[in-house]
Amino acid sequence: MNQITTDLLATTPDAAGRFGDYGGRYVSETLIAALDELDSLYNRLSQDPDFQREFDEDLAHYVGRPSPLYEARRWSEKLGGARIFFKREDLNHTGAHKVNNTVGQALLAKHMGKQRIIAETGAGQHGVASATIAARLGMECHVFMGEEDVYRQSLNVYRMKLLGAEVVPVTSGTRTLKDAMNEAMRDWVTNVDDTFYIIGTVAGPAPYPRLVRDFQSVIGREARAQSLAMTGKLPDALVACVGGGSNAIGLFYPFLSDEGVAMYGVEAGGDGLATGRHAAPLSAGTPGVLHGNKTYLMQDDDGQILHTHSVSAGLDYPGVGPEHAWLKDMGRVEYVAADDQETLAAFHEVTRTEGIMPALETAHALAYTARLAPTMGRDQIIVVNLSGRGDKDINTVARLDGIEL
Ligand SMILES: *Cc1c(COP(=O)(O)O)cnc(C)c1O
């Protein structure tokens, strides 16, 4: 494993927004000025104690932070081996980690005087988090969503409408998340003067991967302090699921220079990596350019984006944040995959053993934890990012179990 020094962290990404060979800006000329404006505003505000205080207060009183670090004693005992702790992002307002980021980006929009928010969404979780914060700040909100997903996620679509957002069905391409991102980008090019684009994960052109990471890093900072207070030491291993990679980098980032902390990012293995029906670009993809940045992608030899498959809509994305691509090549984080079957098993196991029903995205991290914990000692500690709650997935789980609700 390569050591990552604090010096290297301080200079990554570089001024061009590159994490080694990855990241950067691959966008049309019209967006460069808008990204420059966002970059310089963010550079200023991220050093401004008043902005930080405003963000911290929203996290405390609106989101409900700090989220607890909970020891899953019964599940740990059952598995045998390491003590397992859950970082409870499922207890945040709106039920997942995404709100940490939307609160932060909405504050940036407010400081830029922009009244119109746009966002893209796949499963609808980021759309709901964006519509939520737009309602609170009295902003106009448009959420782009693939037509296929609008149909599959009707509950979240209605939730966004209740919050006052307009859901825009996208009919191009495969009518899923990647097409919704393209359409949001197109809207932003057209309406850049009054519009702020809230990207939902650590992807997109610079400076998005960096600022989303910074907003989500509250997860790791809290986990670090909580682990020291509860166990007297840092964790031996961190585990998080990886879609675009925001909950994972949020947990990992404050530990990257701690050599003794192993890290595992768990991608969606779908029907199994060998079948090609998965959403695991780091485990089985190749570098290329998508949505304004260079990173690992699921693509064919001609650079055509491949169809993805996962039991959880929130991991169903053919790319991944560029910082993860860099961390993979550095060998600092190990990226693995959990398939649909073991994910579903972990969902049931944790629900029945701990009385905590995880999101199906999160259950991928739990599936890998079930493999990892028995290989470790009883004096060792794993922190798993419990990225979201599973209520939204009950219909999917019922269908997979052959039950008609
Ligand atoms: C959206 C989502 C994810 C995947 O997104 P990341 O950017 O990889 O974190 C994971 N878990 C939950 C609960 C989600 O809603």
Coordinates of C-alpha atoms and ligand atoms in Angstrom, one line a residue:
M1 CA 0.0 0.0 0.0
N2 CA 1.2 3.5 -0.8
Q3 CA 1.5 6.1 1.9
I4 CA -0.3 9.3 1.3
T5 CA 1.4 12.2 3.0
T6 CA -0.4 15.3 4.2
D7 CA 1.8 17.3 1.7
L8 CA 0.4 15.2 -1.2
L9 CA -3.1 15.7 0.1
A10 CA -2.7 19.5 0.4
T11 CA -1.7 19.7 -3.3
T12 CA -4.4 17.3 -4.6
P13 CA -6.4 18.2 -6.6
D14 CA -4.0 20.6 -8.4
A15 CA -5.0 24.0 -9.7
A16 CA -6.5 22.4 -12.8
G17 CA -8.7 20.2 -10.6
R18 CA -6.7 17.0 -11.4
F19 CA -6.2 14.1 -9.1
G20 CA -3.1 12.7 -10.7
D21 CA -4.3 11.8 -14.2
Y22 CA -8.0 12.1 -13.4
G23 CA -10.6 14.8 -12.9
G24 CA -10.1 18.1 -14.7
R25 CA -12.6 19.8 -16.8
Y26 CA -13.9 18.4 -20.1
V27 CA -16.8 20.8 -20.8
S28 CA -17.9 23.3 -23.4
E29 CA -16.4 26.8 -23.5
T30 CA -19.6 28.3 -22.2
L31 CA -19.2 26.6 -18.8
I32 CA -15.6 27.5 -18.2
A33 CA -16.4 31.0 -16.9
A34 CA -19.2 29.6 -14.6
L35 CA -16.8 26.9 -13.2
D36 CA -14.1 29.5 -12.7
E37 CA -16.6 31.7 -10.8
L38 CA -17.7 28.8 -8.6
D39 CA -14.0 27.8 -8.0
S40 CA -12.9 31.2 -6.8
L41 CA -16.0 31.7 -4.6
Y42 CA -15.5 28.3 -3.1
N43 CA -11.8 29.0 -2.5
R44 CA -12.8 32.2 -0.6
L45 CA -15.8 30.8 1.3
S46 CA -14.0 27.5 2.4
Q47 CA -11.5 29.7 4.3
D48 CA -14.2 32.0 5.7
P49 CA -15.1 31.2 9.4
D50 CA -18.6 32.8 8.9
F51 CA -19.4 30.5 6.0
Q52 CA -18.2 27.5 8.0
R53 CA -20.3 28.5 11.0
E54 CA -23.4 28.8 8.8
F55 CA -22.8 25.4 7.3
D56 CA -22.1 23.8 10.7
E57 CA -25.3 25.3 12.1
D58 CA -27.4 23.9 9.3
L59 CA -25.8 20.5 9.8
A60 CA -26.5 20.6 13.5
H61 CA -30.1 22.0 13.5
Y62 CA -31.5 21.0 10.1
V63 CA -29.7 17.7 9.3
G64 CA -29.3 16.6 12.9
R65 CA -25.6 16.1 13.1
P66 CA -23.4 14.7 14.6
S67 CA -24.7 11.3 13.5
P68 CA -24.0 8.5 16.0
L69 CA -21.3 5.9 15.8
Y70 CA -23.1 2.7 16.8
E71 CA -21.5 -0.6 17.8
A72 CA -23.3 -3.5 16.0
R73 CA -22.6 -5.9 18.9
R74 CA -24.9 -8.8 17.9
W75 CA -23.9 -8.8 14.2
S76 CA -20.2 -8.6 15.2
E77 CA -20.6 -11.6 17.5
K78 CA -22.5 -13.6 14.9
L79 CA -19.8 -13.0 12.3
G80 CA -16.9 -13.5 14.7
G81 CA -13.8 -11.4 14.4
A82 CA -13.6 -7.6 14.3
R83 CA -15.9 -5.3 16.3
I84 CA -18.2 -3.5 13.7
F85 CA -19.4 0.1 14.1
F86 CA -22.0 1.8 11.9
K87 CA -21.6 5.5 11.1
R88 CA -25.4 6.4 11.2
E89 CA -25.9 8.6 8.1
D90 CA -29.3 6.9 7.8
L91 CA -30.4 9.1 10.7
N92 CA -29.9 12.4 8.9
H93 CA -32.9 14.4 7.8
T94 CA -34.1 12.8 4.5
G95 CA -32.5 9.5 5.5
A96 CA -29.1 9.5 3.8
H97 CA -25.7 11.3 3.5
K98 CA -26.7 13.2 0.4
V99 CA -28.2 16.1 2.4
N100 CA -24.7 17.1 3.8
N101 CA -23.8 18.0 0.3
T102 CA -27.0 19.7 -0.8
V103 CA -27.0 21.9 2.3
G104 CA -23.4 23.0 1.4
Q105 CA -24.0 23.6 -2.3
A106 CA -27.3 25.5 -1.6
L107 CA -25.4 27.8 0.7
L108 CA -23.0 28.5 -2.2
A109 CA -25.9 29.2 -4.5
K110 CA -27.3 31.6 -1.9
H111 CA -24.0 33.5 -1.6
M112 CA -23.9 33.7 -5.5
G113 CA -27.4 35.2 -5.4
K114 CA -28.8 32.4 -7.6
Q115 CA -32.5 31.7 -7.1
R116 CA -32.8 28.7 -9.5
I117 CA -31.5 25.3 -8.6
I118 CA -31.1 22.3 -11.0
A119 CA -30.1 18.8 -10.1
E120 CA -30.0 15.4 -11.7
T121 CA -31.2 12.2 -10.0
G122 CA -31.3 8.5 -10.6
A123 CA -33.1 6.8 -7.8
G124 CA -34.5 10.1 -6.7
Q125 CA -32.5 10.5 -3.5
H126 CA -30.4 13.4 -4.6
G127 CA -33.5 15.0 -6.2
V128 CA -35.3 14.7 -2.9
A129 CA -32.4 16.2 -1.0
S130 CA -32.1 19.1 -3.5
A131 CA -35.9 19.7 -3.5
T132 CA -35.8 19.7 0.3
I133 CA -33.1 22.4 0.6
A134 CA -34.7 24.5 -2.2
A135 CA -38.0 24.5 -0.3
R136 CA -36.3 25.6 2.9
L137 CA -34.4 28.5 1.1
G138 CA -37.4 29.4 -1.1
M139 CA -35.6 28.6 -4.3
E140 CA -37.0 27.4 -7.6
C141 CA -35.9 23.7 -8.2
H142 CA -35.9 21.6 -11.4
V143 CA -34.8 18.0 -11.1
F144 CA -33.8 16.1 -14.3
M145 CA -34.6 12.4 -14.2
G146 CA -34.5 9.7 -16.9
E147 CA -38.0 8.7 -18.0
E148 CA -37.2 5.1 -17.1
D149 CA -36.4 6.2 -13.5
V150 CA -39.4 8.5 -13.3
Y151 CA -41.5 5.4 -13.8
R152 CA -39.5 3.1 -11.5
Q153 CA -39.3 5.7 -8.6
S154 CA -42.8 7.1 -8.6
L155 CA -42.8 7.6 -4.8
N156 CA -39.7 9.9 -4.9
V157 CA -41.1 11.7 -7.9
Y158 CA -44.2 12.6 -5.9
R159 CA -42.1 13.5 -2.9
M160 CA -40.2 16.0 -5.0
K161 CA -43.5 17.5 -6.3
L162 CA -44.8 17.8 -2.7
L163 CA -41.7 19.8 -1.9
G164 CA -42.4 22.2 -4.8
A165 CA -39.9 20.9 -7.3
E166 CA -40.5 20.4 -11.0
V167 CA -39.4 16.9 -12.2
V168 CA -38.3 17.0 -15.8
P169 CA -38.4 13.5 -17.5
V170 CA -35.4 12.9 -19.8
T171 CA -36.2 10.9 -22.9
S172 CA -32.8 10.7 -24.5
G173 CA -30.4 7.8 -24.5
T174 CA -31.2 5.0 -22.1
R175 CA -33.5 7.4 -20.2
T176 CA -31.5 6.9 -16.9
L177 CA -29.1 8.8 -14.7
K178 CA -26.3 9.4 -17.2
D179 CA -28.8 11.0 -19.6
A180 CA -30.3 13.1 -16.8
M181 CA -26.8 14.4 -16.0
N182 CA -26.3 15.3 -19.7
E183 CA -29.6 17.2 -19.7
A184 CA -28.8 19.1 -16.5
M185 CA -25.5 20.1 -18.0
R186 CA -27.3 21.4 -21.1
D187 CA -29.8 23.4 -19.0
W188 CA -26.9 24.9 -17.0
V189 CA -25.2 26.0 -20.2
T190 CA -28.4 27.8 -21.3
N191 CA -29.3 29.3 -17.9
V192 CA -26.0 29.8 -16.3
D193 CA -26.6 33.4 -15.2
D194 CA -29.4 32.7 -12.7
T195 CA -28.9 28.9 -12.1
F196 CA -26.9 26.8 -9.7
Y197 CA -26.3 23.2 -10.6
I198 CA -26.2 21.0 -7.5
I199 CA -24.3 17.8 -8.5
G200 CA -25.1 14.9 -6.2
T201 CA -21.8 13.1 -6.0
V202 CA -18.0 13.6 -6.2
A203 CA -18.2 13.6 -10.1
G204 CA -18.5 16.3 -12.7
P205 CA -16.0 18.9 -13.8
A206 CA -13.7 20.7 -11.3
P207 CA -14.3 22.1 -8.7
Y208 CA -17.3 19.8 -8.0
P209 CA -15.4 16.6 -6.9
R210 CA -13.4 18.7 -4.4
L211 CA -16.2 20.7 -2.9
V212 CA -18.6 17.7 -2.7
R213 CA -15.8 15.8 -0.9
D214 CA -15.2 18.7 1.5
F215 CA -18.9 18.9 2.4
Q216 CA -19.2 15.1 2.9
S217 CA -15.9 14.9 4.9
V218 CA -17.9 15.8 8.1
I219 CA -18.7 12.1 8.1
G220 CA -15.0 11.1 8.5
R221 CA -14.1 13.9 10.9
E222 CA -16.9 12.9 13.2
A223 CA -16.1 9.1 12.9
R224 CA -12.5 9.8 13.7
A225 CA -13.3 11.7 16.9
Q226 CA -16.0 9.2 17.9
S227 CA -13.8 6.2 17.3
L228 CA -11.0 7.8 19.5
A229 CA -13.5 8.6 22.2
M230 CA -15.3 5.2 22.2
T231 CA -12.4 2.8 21.6
G232 CA -9.3 4.8 22.4
K233 CA -7.9 4.3 18.9
L234 CA -8.5 4.8 15.2
P235 CA -10.4 2.1 13.3
D236 CA -8.4 -0.6 11.6
A237 CA -10.6 -0.6 8.5
L238 CA -13.2 1.6 6.9
V239 CA -15.9 0.2 4.5
A240 CA -18.3 2.2 2.3
C241 CA -20.3 1.5 -0.9
V242 CA -19.4 3.4 -4.0
G243 CA -21.8 4.7 -6.6
G244 CA -20.3 8.1 -7.6
G245 CA -18.3 7.8 -4.4
S246 CA -19.4 10.7 -2.2
N247 CA -20.3 8.8 1.0
A248 CA -17.1 6.7 0.6
I249 CA -14.8 9.7 0.2
G250 CA -16.6 11.5 3.0
L251 CA -15.7 8.8 5.4
F252 CA -12.2 8.0 4.0
Y253 CA -10.8 11.5 3.4
P254 CA -9.9 12.5 7.0
F255 CA -8.1 9.2 7.4
L256 CA -6.1 9.1 4.1
S257 CA -2.8 9.9 5.7
D258 CA -3.3 7.4 8.6
E259 CA -1.2 4.5 7.3
G260 CA -2.7 2.0 9.7
V261 CA -6.3 2.5 8.5
A262 CA -7.2 0.1 5.7
M263 CA -10.0 1.3 3.3
Y264 CA -12.5 -0.7 1.2
G265 CA -14.8 0.9 -1.4
V266 CA -17.5 -1.6 -2.4
E267 CA -19.0 -1.3 -5.9
A268 CA -22.2 -2.9 -7.2
G269 CA -21.3 -6.3 -8.6
G270 CA -24.9 -6.8 -10.0
D271 CA -25.2 -10.4 -11.4
G272 CA -21.4 -10.9 -10.9
L273 CA -18.4 -9.1 -12.6
A274 CA -18.0 -12.0 -15.0
T275 CA -21.5 -11.5 -16.5
G276 CA -20.8 -7.8 -17.5
R277 CA -24.1 -7.0 -15.8
H278 CA -22.9 -4.8 -13.0
A279 CA -22.0 -1.2 -12.1
A280 CA -18.4 -1.5 -11.0
P281 CA -16.1 0.7 -13.1
L282 CA -13.2 0.6 -10.7
S283 CA -13.3 -3.1 -10.4
A284 CA -13.9 -3.9 -14.1
G285 CA -13.7 -0.6 -16.2
T286 CA -11.1 1.5 -18.0
P287 CA -10.2 5.2 -17.9
G288 CA -12.1 7.6 -20.1
V289 CA -14.1 10.9 -20.1
L290 CA -17.7 11.3 -18.9
H291 CA -19.7 14.2 -17.4
G292 CA -16.8 16.6 -17.6
N293 CA -14.1 14.6 -15.9
K294 CA -11.6 11.8 -16.6
T295 CA -12.1 8.7 -14.5
Y296 CA -12.8 4.9 -14.7
L297 CA -15.8 4.1 -16.7
M298 CA -17.9 1.2 -18.0
Q299 CA -17.3 1.5 -21.7
D300 CA -16.7 -0.7 -24.7
D301 CA -13.6 -0.7 -27.0
D302 CA -15.1 2.2 -28.9
G303 CA -15.7 4.3 -25.8
Q304 CA -19.5 3.8 -25.9
I305 CA -20.9 3.8 -22.3
L306 CA -22.2 0.4 -21.3
H307 CA -25.5 -0.3 -19.7
T308 CA -25.2 -0.8 -16.0
H309 CA -27.1 -3.1 -13.7
S310 CA -27.5 -3.2 -9.9
V311 CA -30.2 -4.1 -7.5
S312 CA -29.9 -0.6 -6.0
A313 CA -30.8 2.3 -8.3
G314 CA -28.4 4.6 -6.4
L315 CA -25.3 2.7 -7.4
D316 CA -26.4 2.3 -11.0
Y317 CA -23.9 4.8 -12.6
P318 CA -21.3 3.9 -15.2
G319 CA -18.7 6.3 -13.8
V320 CA -17.1 7.1 -10.5
G321 CA -15.5 10.2 -8.9
P322 CA -12.0 11.0 -10.1
E323 CA -10.5 11.0 -6.6
H324 CA -11.4 7.3 -6.3
A325 CA -9.7 6.6 -9.6
W326 CA -6.5 8.2 -8.3
L327 CA -6.8 6.4 -4.9
K328 CA -7.2 3.1 -6.8
D329 CA -4.1 3.6 -8.9
M330 CA -2.1 4.7 -5.8
G331 CA -3.2 1.5 -4.0
R332 CA -4.4 3.5 -1.0
V333 CA -8.0 2.2 -1.2
E334 CA -8.9 -1.3 -2.2
Y335 CA -12.0 -1.4 -4.5
V336 CA -14.1 -4.6 -4.4
A337 CA -17.6 -5.6 -5.6
A338 CA -20.5 -7.2 -3.9
D339 CA -23.1 -8.9 -6.0
D340 CA -26.9 -8.5 -5.8
Q341 CA -27.4 -11.8 -4.0
E342 CA -25.0 -11.3 -1.1
T343 CA -26.2 -7.7 -0.9
L344 CA -29.8 -8.9 -0.4
A345 CA -28.6 -11.4 2.2
A346 CA -26.7 -8.7 4.1
F347 CA -29.8 -6.5 4.0
H348 CA -31.9 -9.2 5.7
E349 CA -29.2 -10.2 8.1
V350 CA -28.5 -6.7 9.5
T351 CA -32.2 -5.8 9.6
R352 CA -33.0 -9.0 11.7
T353 CA -29.9 -8.8 13.9
E354 CA -29.6 -5.1 14.7
G355 CA -33.1 -3.7 14.0
I356 CA -31.6 -1.3 11.5
M357 CA -32.9 -1.6 7.9
P358 CA -30.2 -0.3 5.5
A359 CA -30.6 1.1 2.0
L360 CA -29.8 -1.4 -0.7
E361 CA -26.8 0.8 -1.7
T362 CA -25.5 0.5 1.9
A363 CA -26.1 -3.2 2.0
H364 CA -23.3 -3.6 -0.5
A365 CA -20.9 -2.3 2.1
L366 CA -22.4 -4.6 4.7
A367 CA -22.0 -7.6 2.4
Y368 CA -18.3 -7.0 2.1
T369 CA -18.0 -6.3 5.8
A370 CA -19.5 -9.8 6.4
R371 CA -16.6 -11.2 4.4
L372 CA -13.9 -9.0 6.0
A373 CA -14.8 -9.1 9.7
P374 CA -14.1 -12.9 10.2
T375 CA -10.6 -12.4 8.8
M376 CA -9.8 -9.9 11.5
G377 CA -9.1 -10.1 15.3
R378 CA -11.5 -9.4 18.1
D379 CA -9.3 -6.4 19.1
Q380 CA -9.7 -4.8 15.7
I381 CA -12.3 -2.3 14.6
I382 CA -14.3 -1.8 11.4
V383 CA -16.3 1.4 10.7
V384 CA -19.0 0.9 8.0
N385 CA -20.7 3.9 6.5
L386 CA -24.4 3.3 7.0
S387 CA -25.1 5.7 4.1
G388 CA -28.9 5.5 4.1
R389 CA -32.0 3.9 5.5
G390 CA -33.9 1.2 3.6
D391 CA -37.5 2.3 3.7
K392 CA -37.3 3.4 0.1
D393 CA -36.3 -0.1 -1.0
I394 CA -39.0 -2.2 0.7
N395 CA -40.9 -2.7 -2.6
T396 CA -37.8 -3.8 -4.4
V397 CA -36.9 -6.2 -1.6
A398 CA -40.4 -7.6 -1.5
R399 CA -40.3 -8.2 -5.3
L400 CA -36.9 -9.9 -5.2
D401 CA -38.2 -12.1 -2.4
G402 CA -41.2 -13.0 -4.6
I403 CA -43.8 -11.2 -2.4
E404 CA -46.6 -9.1 -3.8
L405 CA -47.3 -6.1 -1.6
Ligands
LIG1 C1 -27.0 7.9 -3.6 C2 -26.6 6.9 -2.6 C3 -25.4 6.2 -2.6 C4 -24.4 6.3 -3.7 O1 -23.9 7.6 -3.9 P1 -22.4 7.9 -3.5 O2 -22.1 9.2 -4.1 O3 -21.5 6.8 -4.0 O4 -22.3 8.0 -2.0 C5 -25.2 5.4 -1.5 N1 -26.0 5.2 -0.5 C6 -27.2 5.9 -0.5 C7 -28.1 5.6 0.7 C8 -27.6 6.7 -1.5 O5 -28.7 7.4 -1.4

